[in-house]
PDB file of C-alpha atoms in Angstrom:
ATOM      1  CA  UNK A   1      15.685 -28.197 -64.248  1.00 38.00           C
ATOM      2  CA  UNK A   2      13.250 -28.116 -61.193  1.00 39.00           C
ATOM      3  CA  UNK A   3      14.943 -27.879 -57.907  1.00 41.00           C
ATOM      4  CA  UNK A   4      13.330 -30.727 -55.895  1.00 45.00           C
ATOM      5  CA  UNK A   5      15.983 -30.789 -53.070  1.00 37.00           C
ATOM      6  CA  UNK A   6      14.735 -27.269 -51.534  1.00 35.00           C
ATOM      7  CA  UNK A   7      12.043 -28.695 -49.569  1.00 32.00           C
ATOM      8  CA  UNK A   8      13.783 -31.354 -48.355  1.00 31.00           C
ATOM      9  CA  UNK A   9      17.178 -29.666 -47.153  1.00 36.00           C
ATOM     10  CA  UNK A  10      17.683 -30.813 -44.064  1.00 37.00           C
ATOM     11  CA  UNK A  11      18.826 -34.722 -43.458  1.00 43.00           C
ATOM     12  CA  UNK A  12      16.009 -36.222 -41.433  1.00 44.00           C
ATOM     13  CA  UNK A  13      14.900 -39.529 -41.956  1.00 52.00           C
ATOM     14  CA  UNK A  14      11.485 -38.362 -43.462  1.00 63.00           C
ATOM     15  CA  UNK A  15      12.982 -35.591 -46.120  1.00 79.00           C
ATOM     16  CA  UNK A  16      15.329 -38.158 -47.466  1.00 79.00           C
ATOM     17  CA  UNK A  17      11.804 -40.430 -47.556  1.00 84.00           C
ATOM     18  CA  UNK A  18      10.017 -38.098 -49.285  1.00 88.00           C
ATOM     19  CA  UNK A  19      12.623 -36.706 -52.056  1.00 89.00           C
ATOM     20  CA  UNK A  20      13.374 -40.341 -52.445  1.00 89.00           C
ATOM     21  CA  UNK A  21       9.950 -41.260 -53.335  1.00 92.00           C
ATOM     22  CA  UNK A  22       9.442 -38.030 -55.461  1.00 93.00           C
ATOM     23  CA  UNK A  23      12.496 -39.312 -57.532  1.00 95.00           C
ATOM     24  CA  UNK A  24      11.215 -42.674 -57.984  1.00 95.00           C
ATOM     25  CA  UNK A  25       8.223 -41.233 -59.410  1.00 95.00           C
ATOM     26  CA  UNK A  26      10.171 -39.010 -61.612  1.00 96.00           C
ATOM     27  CA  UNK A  27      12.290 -42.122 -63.427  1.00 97.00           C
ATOM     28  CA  UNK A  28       8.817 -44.057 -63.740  1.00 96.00           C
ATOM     29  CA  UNK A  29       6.900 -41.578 -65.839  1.00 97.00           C
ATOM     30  CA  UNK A  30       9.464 -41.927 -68.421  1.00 97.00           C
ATOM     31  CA  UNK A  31       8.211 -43.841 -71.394  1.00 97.00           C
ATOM     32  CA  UNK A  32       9.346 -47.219 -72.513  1.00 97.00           C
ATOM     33  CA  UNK A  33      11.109 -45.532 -75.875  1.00 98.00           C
ATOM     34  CA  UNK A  34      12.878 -42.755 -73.358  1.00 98.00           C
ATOM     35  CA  UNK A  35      13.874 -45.666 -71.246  1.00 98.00           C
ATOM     36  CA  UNK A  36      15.532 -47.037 -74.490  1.00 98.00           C
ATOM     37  CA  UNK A  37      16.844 -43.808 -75.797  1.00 98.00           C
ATOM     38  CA  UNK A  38      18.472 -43.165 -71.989  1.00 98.00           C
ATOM     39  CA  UNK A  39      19.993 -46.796 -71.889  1.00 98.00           C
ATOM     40  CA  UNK A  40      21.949 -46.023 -75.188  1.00 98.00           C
ATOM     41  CA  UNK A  41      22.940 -42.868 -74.728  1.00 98.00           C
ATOM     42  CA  UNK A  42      24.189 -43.918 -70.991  1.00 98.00           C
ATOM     43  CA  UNK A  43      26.347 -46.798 -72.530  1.00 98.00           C
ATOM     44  CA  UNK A  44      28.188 -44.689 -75.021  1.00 97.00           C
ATOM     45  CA  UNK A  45      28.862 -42.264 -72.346  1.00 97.00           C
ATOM     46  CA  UNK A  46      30.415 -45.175 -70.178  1.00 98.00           C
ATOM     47  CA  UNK A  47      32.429 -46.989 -73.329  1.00 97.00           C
ATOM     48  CA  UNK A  48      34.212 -43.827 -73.247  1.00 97.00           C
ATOM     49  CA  UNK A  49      35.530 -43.633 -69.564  1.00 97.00           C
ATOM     50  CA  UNK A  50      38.901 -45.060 -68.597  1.00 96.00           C
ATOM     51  CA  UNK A  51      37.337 -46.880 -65.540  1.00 96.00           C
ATOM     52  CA  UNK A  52      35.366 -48.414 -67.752  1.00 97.00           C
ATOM     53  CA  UNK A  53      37.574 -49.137 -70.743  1.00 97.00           C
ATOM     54  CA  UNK A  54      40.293 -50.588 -68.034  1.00 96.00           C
ATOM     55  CA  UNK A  55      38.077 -52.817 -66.163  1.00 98.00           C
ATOM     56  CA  UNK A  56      38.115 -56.619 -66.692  1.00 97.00           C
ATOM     57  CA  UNK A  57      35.154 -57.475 -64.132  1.00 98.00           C
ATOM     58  CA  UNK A  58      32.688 -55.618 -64.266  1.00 98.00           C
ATOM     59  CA  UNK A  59      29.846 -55.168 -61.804  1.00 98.00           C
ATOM     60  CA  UNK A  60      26.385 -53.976 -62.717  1.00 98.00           C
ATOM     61  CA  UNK A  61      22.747 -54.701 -62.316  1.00 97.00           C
ATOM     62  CA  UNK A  62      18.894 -55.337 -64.023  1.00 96.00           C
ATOM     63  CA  UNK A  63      17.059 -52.356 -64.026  1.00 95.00           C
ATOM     64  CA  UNK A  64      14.081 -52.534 -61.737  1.00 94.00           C
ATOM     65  CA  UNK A  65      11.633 -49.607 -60.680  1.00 94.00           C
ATOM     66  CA  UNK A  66      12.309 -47.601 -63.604  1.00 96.00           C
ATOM     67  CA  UNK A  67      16.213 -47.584 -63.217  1.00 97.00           C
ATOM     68  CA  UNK A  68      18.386 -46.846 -66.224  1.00 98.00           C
ATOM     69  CA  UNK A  69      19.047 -50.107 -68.000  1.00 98.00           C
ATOM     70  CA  UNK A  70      23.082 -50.479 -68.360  1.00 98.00           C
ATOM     71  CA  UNK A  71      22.736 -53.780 -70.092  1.00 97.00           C
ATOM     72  CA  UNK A  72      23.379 -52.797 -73.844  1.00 96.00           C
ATOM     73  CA  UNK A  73      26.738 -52.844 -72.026  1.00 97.00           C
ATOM     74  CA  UNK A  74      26.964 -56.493 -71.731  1.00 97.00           C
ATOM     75  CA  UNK A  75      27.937 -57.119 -75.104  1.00 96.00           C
ATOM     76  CA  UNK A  76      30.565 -54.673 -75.453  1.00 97.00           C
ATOM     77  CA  UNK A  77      32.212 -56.087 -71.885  1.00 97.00           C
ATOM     78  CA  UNK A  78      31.953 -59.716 -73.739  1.00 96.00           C
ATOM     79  CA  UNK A  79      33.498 -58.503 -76.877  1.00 96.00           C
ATOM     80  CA  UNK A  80      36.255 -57.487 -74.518  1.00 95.00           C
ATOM     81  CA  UNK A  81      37.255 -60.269 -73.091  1.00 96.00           C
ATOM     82  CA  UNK A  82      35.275 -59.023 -69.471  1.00 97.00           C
ATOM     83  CA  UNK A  83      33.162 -60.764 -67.172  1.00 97.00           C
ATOM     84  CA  UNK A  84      30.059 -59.309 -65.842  1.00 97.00           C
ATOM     85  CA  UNK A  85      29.037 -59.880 -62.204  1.00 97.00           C
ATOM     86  CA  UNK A  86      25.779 -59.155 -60.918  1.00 96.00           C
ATOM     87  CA  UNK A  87      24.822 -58.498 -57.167  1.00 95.00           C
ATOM     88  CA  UNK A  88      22.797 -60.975 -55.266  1.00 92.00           C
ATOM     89  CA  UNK A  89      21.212 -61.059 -51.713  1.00 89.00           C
ATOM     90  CA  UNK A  90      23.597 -62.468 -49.930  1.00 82.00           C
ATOM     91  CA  UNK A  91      21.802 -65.670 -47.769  1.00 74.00           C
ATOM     92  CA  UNK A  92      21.820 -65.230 -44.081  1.00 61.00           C
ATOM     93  CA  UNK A  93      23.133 -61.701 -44.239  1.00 67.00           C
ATOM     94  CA  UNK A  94      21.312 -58.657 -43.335  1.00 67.00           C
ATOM     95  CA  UNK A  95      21.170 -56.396 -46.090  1.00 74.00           C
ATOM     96  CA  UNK A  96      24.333 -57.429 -47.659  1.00 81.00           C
ATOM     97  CA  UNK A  97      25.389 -58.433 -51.542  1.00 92.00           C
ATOM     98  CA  UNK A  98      27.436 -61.180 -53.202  1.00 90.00           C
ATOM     99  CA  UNK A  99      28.683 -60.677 -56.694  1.00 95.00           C
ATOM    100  CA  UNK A 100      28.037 -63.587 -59.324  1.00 95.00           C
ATOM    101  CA  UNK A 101      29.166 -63.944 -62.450  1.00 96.00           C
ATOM    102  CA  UNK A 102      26.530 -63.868 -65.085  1.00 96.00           C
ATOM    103  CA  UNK A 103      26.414 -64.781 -68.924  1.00 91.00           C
ATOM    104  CA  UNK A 104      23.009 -65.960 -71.040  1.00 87.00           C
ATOM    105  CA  UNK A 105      22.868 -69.139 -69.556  1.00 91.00           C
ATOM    106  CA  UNK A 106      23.047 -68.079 -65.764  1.00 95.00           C
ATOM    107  CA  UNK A 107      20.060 -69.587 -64.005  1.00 94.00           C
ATOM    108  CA  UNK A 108      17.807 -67.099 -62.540  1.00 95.00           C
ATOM    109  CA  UNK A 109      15.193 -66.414 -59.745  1.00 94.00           C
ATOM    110  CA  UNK A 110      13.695 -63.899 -58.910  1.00 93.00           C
ATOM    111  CA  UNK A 111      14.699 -62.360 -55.008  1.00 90.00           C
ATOM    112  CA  UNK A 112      12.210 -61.409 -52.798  1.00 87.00           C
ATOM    113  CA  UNK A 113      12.238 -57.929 -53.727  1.00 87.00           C
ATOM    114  CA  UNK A 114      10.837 -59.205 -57.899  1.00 89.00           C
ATOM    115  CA  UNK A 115      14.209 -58.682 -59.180  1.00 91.00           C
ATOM    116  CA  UNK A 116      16.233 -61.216 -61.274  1.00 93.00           C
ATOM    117  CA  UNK A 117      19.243 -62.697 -59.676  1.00 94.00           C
ATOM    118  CA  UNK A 118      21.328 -65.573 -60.039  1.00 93.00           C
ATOM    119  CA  UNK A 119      20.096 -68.653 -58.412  1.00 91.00           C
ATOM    120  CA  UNK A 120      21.400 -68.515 -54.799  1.00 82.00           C
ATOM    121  CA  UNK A 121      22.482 -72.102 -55.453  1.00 83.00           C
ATOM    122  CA  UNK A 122      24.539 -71.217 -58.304  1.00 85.00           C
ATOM    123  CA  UNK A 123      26.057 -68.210 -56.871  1.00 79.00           C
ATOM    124  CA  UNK A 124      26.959 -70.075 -53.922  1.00 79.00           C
ATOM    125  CA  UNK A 125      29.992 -71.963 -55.766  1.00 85.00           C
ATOM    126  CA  UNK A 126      33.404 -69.852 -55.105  1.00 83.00           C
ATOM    127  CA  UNK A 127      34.532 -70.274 -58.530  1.00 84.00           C
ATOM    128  CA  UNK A 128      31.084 -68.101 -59.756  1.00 90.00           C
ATOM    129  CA  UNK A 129      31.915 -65.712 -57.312  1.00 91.00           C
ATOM    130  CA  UNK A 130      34.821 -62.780 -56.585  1.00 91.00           C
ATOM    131  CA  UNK A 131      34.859 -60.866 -53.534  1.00 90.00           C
ATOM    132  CA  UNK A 132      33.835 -57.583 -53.793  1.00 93.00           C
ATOM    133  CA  UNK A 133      37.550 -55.955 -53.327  1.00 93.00           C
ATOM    134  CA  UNK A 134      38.552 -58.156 -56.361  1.00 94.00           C
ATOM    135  CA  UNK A 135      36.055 -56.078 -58.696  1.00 97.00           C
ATOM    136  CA  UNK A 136      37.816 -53.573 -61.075  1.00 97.00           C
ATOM    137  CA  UNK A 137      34.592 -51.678 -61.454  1.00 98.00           C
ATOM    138  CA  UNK A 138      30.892 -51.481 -59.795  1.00 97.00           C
ATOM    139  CA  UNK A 139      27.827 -49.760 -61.771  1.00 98.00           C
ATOM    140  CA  UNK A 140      25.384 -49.031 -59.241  1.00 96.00           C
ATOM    141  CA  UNK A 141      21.533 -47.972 -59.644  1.00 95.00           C
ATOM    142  CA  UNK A 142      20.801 -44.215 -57.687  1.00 94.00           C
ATOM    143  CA  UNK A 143      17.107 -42.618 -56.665  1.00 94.00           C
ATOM    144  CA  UNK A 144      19.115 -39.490 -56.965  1.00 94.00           C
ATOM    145  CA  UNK A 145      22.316 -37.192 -57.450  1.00 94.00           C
ATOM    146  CA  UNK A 146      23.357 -33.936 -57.185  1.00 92.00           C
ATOM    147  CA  UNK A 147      26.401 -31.978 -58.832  1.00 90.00           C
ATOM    148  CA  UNK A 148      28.421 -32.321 -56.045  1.00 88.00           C
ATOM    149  CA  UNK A 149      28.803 -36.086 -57.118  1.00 89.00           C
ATOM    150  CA  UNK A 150      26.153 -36.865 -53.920  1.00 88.00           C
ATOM    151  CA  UNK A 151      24.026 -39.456 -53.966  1.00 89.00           C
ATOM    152  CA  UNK A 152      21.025 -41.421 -52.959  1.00 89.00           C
ATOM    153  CA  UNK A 153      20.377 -44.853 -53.286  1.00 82.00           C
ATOM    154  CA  UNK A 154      17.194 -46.733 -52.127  1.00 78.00           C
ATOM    155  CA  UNK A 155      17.325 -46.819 -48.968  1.00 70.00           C
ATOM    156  CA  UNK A 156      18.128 -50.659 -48.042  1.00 74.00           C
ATOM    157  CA  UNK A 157      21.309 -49.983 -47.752  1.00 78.00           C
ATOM    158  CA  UNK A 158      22.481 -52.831 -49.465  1.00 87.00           C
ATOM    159  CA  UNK A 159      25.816 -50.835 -51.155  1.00 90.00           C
ATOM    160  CA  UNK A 160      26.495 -49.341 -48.362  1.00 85.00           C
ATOM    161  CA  UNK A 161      26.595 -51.936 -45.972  1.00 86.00           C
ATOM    162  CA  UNK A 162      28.971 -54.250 -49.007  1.00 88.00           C
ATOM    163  CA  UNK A 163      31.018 -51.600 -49.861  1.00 88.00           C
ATOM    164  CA  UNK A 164      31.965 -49.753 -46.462  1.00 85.00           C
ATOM    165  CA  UNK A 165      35.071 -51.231 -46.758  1.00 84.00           C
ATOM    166  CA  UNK A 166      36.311 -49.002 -49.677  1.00 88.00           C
ATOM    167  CA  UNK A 167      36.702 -46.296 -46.692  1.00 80.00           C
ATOM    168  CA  UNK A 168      39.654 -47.491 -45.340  1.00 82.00           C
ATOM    169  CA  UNK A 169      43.083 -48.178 -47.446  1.00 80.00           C
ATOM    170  CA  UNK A 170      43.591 -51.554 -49.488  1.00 78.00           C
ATOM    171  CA  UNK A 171      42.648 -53.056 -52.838  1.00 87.00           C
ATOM    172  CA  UNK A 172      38.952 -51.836 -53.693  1.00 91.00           C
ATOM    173  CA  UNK A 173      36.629 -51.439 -56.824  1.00 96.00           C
ATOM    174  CA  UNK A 174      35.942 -47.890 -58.601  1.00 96.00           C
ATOM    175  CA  UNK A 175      32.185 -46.897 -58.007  1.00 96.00           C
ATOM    176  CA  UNK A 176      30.247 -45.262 -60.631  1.00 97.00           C
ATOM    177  CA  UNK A 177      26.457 -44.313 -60.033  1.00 97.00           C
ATOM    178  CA  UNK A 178      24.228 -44.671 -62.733  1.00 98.00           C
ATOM    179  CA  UNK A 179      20.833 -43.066 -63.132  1.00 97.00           C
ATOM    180  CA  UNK A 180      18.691 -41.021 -65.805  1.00 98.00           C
ATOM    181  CA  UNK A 181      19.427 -37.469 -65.964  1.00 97.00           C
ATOM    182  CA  UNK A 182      16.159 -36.272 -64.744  1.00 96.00           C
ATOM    183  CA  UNK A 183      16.873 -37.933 -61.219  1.00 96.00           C
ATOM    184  CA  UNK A 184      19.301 -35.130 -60.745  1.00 95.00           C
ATOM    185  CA  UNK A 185      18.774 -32.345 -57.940  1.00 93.00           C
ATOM    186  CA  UNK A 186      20.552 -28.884 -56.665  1.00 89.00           C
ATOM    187  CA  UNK A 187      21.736 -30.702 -53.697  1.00 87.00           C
ATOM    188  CA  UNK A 188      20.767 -34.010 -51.800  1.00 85.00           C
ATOM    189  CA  UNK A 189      21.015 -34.359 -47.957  1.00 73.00           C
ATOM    190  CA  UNK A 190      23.918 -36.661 -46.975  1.00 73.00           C
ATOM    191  CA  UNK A 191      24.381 -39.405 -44.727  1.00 73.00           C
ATOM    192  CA  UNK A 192      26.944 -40.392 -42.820  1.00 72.00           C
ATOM    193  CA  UNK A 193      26.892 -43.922 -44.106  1.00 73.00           C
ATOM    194  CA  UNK A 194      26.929 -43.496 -47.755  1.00 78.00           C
ATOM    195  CA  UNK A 195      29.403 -44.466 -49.968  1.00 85.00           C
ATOM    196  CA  UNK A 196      31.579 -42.284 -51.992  1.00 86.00           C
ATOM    197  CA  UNK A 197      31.273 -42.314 -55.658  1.00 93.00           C
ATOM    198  CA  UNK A 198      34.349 -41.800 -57.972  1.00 94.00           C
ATOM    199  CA  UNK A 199      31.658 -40.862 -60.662  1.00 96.00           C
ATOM    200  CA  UNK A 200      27.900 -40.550 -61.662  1.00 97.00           C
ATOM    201  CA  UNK A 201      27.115 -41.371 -65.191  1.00 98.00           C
ATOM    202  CA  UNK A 202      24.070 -40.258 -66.647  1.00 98.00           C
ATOM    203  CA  UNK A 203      22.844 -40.431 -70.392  1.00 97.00           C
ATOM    204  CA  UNK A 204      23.476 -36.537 -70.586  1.00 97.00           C
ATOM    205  CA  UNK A 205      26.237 -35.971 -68.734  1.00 96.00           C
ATOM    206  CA  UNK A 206      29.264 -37.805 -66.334  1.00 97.00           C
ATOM    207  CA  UNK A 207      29.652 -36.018 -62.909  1.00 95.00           C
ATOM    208  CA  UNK A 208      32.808 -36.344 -61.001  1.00 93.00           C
ATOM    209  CA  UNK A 209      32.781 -35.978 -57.015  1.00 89.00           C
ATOM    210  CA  UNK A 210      34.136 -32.513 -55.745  1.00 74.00           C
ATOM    211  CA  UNK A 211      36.414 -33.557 -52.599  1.00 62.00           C
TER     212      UNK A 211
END
């Protein structure tokens, strides 16, 4: 594995800028049958954690900018008994998320970024939506990770800013990254504002956090 986190080790703005680009480009050259292959092997990995097996709503997300695709998990969570959210701009908010609950016949848009969400209009009833603390579980995309259980997101700060609250003490969903294994690096520069992971699932291999 090429070390792509030498050049950028310290944690100004523009070094987190450029490795995150460099790791976009990384999960886009991947071909639509290694997209496929990755999105299978990724769910099997995650049908075998406890987090996952436990969980009763479920949080995840459609791929976009050559993320891994975690949605060969949506029939598994159905046959289950789970319901899957998904996260949605949250209207008047900066940078924030509201979690909807989806299933095939969900209206959609598309948000103002190109990706699929339910329609703000739909998401807007309570009884389509849980707060975020109620979640059992979150799959979130990541630009990149490390072995340390680090990791990068894209840069919105759209996580961060909804989940800041699992820092202090209370009720509060576990995290898990998800991302293709080739996003991983010797060692991403931190900021103070991300989130802590409880794990990073990959298709090749689950990291858990060192703290």
């Amino acid at each position: 594995m090429s070390n792509l986190s030498n050049p950028f080790s310290s944690d100004l703005p523009d070094s987190r800028r450029q490795l995150r680009q460099a790791l976009r480009r990384r999960r886009r050259s991947l071909s639509p049958r290694e997209q496929h292959a990755a999105a299978q092997a990724l769910c099997r990995r995650l049908r075998r954690l406890p987090e996952v097996v436990r969980a009763r709503r479920v949080a995840l997300y459609l791929p976009n900018d050559g993320e891994i695709d975690p949605q060969p998990l949506l029939s598994w969570l159905a046959s289950r008994s789970a319901r899957a959210y998904l996260p949605v701009l949250k209207p008047l908010s900066h940078n924030t998320l509201w979690f909807v609950h989806y299933h095939r016949g969900t209206p959609m848009v598309r948000n103002r970024f190109g990706i699929p969400e339910p329609e703000t209009r739909h998401g807007a009833h309570r009884a389509r939506r849980l707060s975020t603390w109620a979640l059992d579980l979150i799959l979130l995309p990541l630009v990149g990770f490390d072995d340390q259980g680090e990791r990068m997101g894209m840069g919105g700060g759209f996580y961060d800013r909804s989940l800041a609250f699992t820092r202090r003490h209370g009720p509060r969903p576990r995290l898990i990254g998800l991302a293709h294994d080739c996003q991983r690096v010797e060692r991403l520069p931190v900021a103070p504002w991300d989130v802590p992971l409880d794990a990073i699932v990959t298709d090749k291999r689950v990291v858990r956090p060192r703290r």
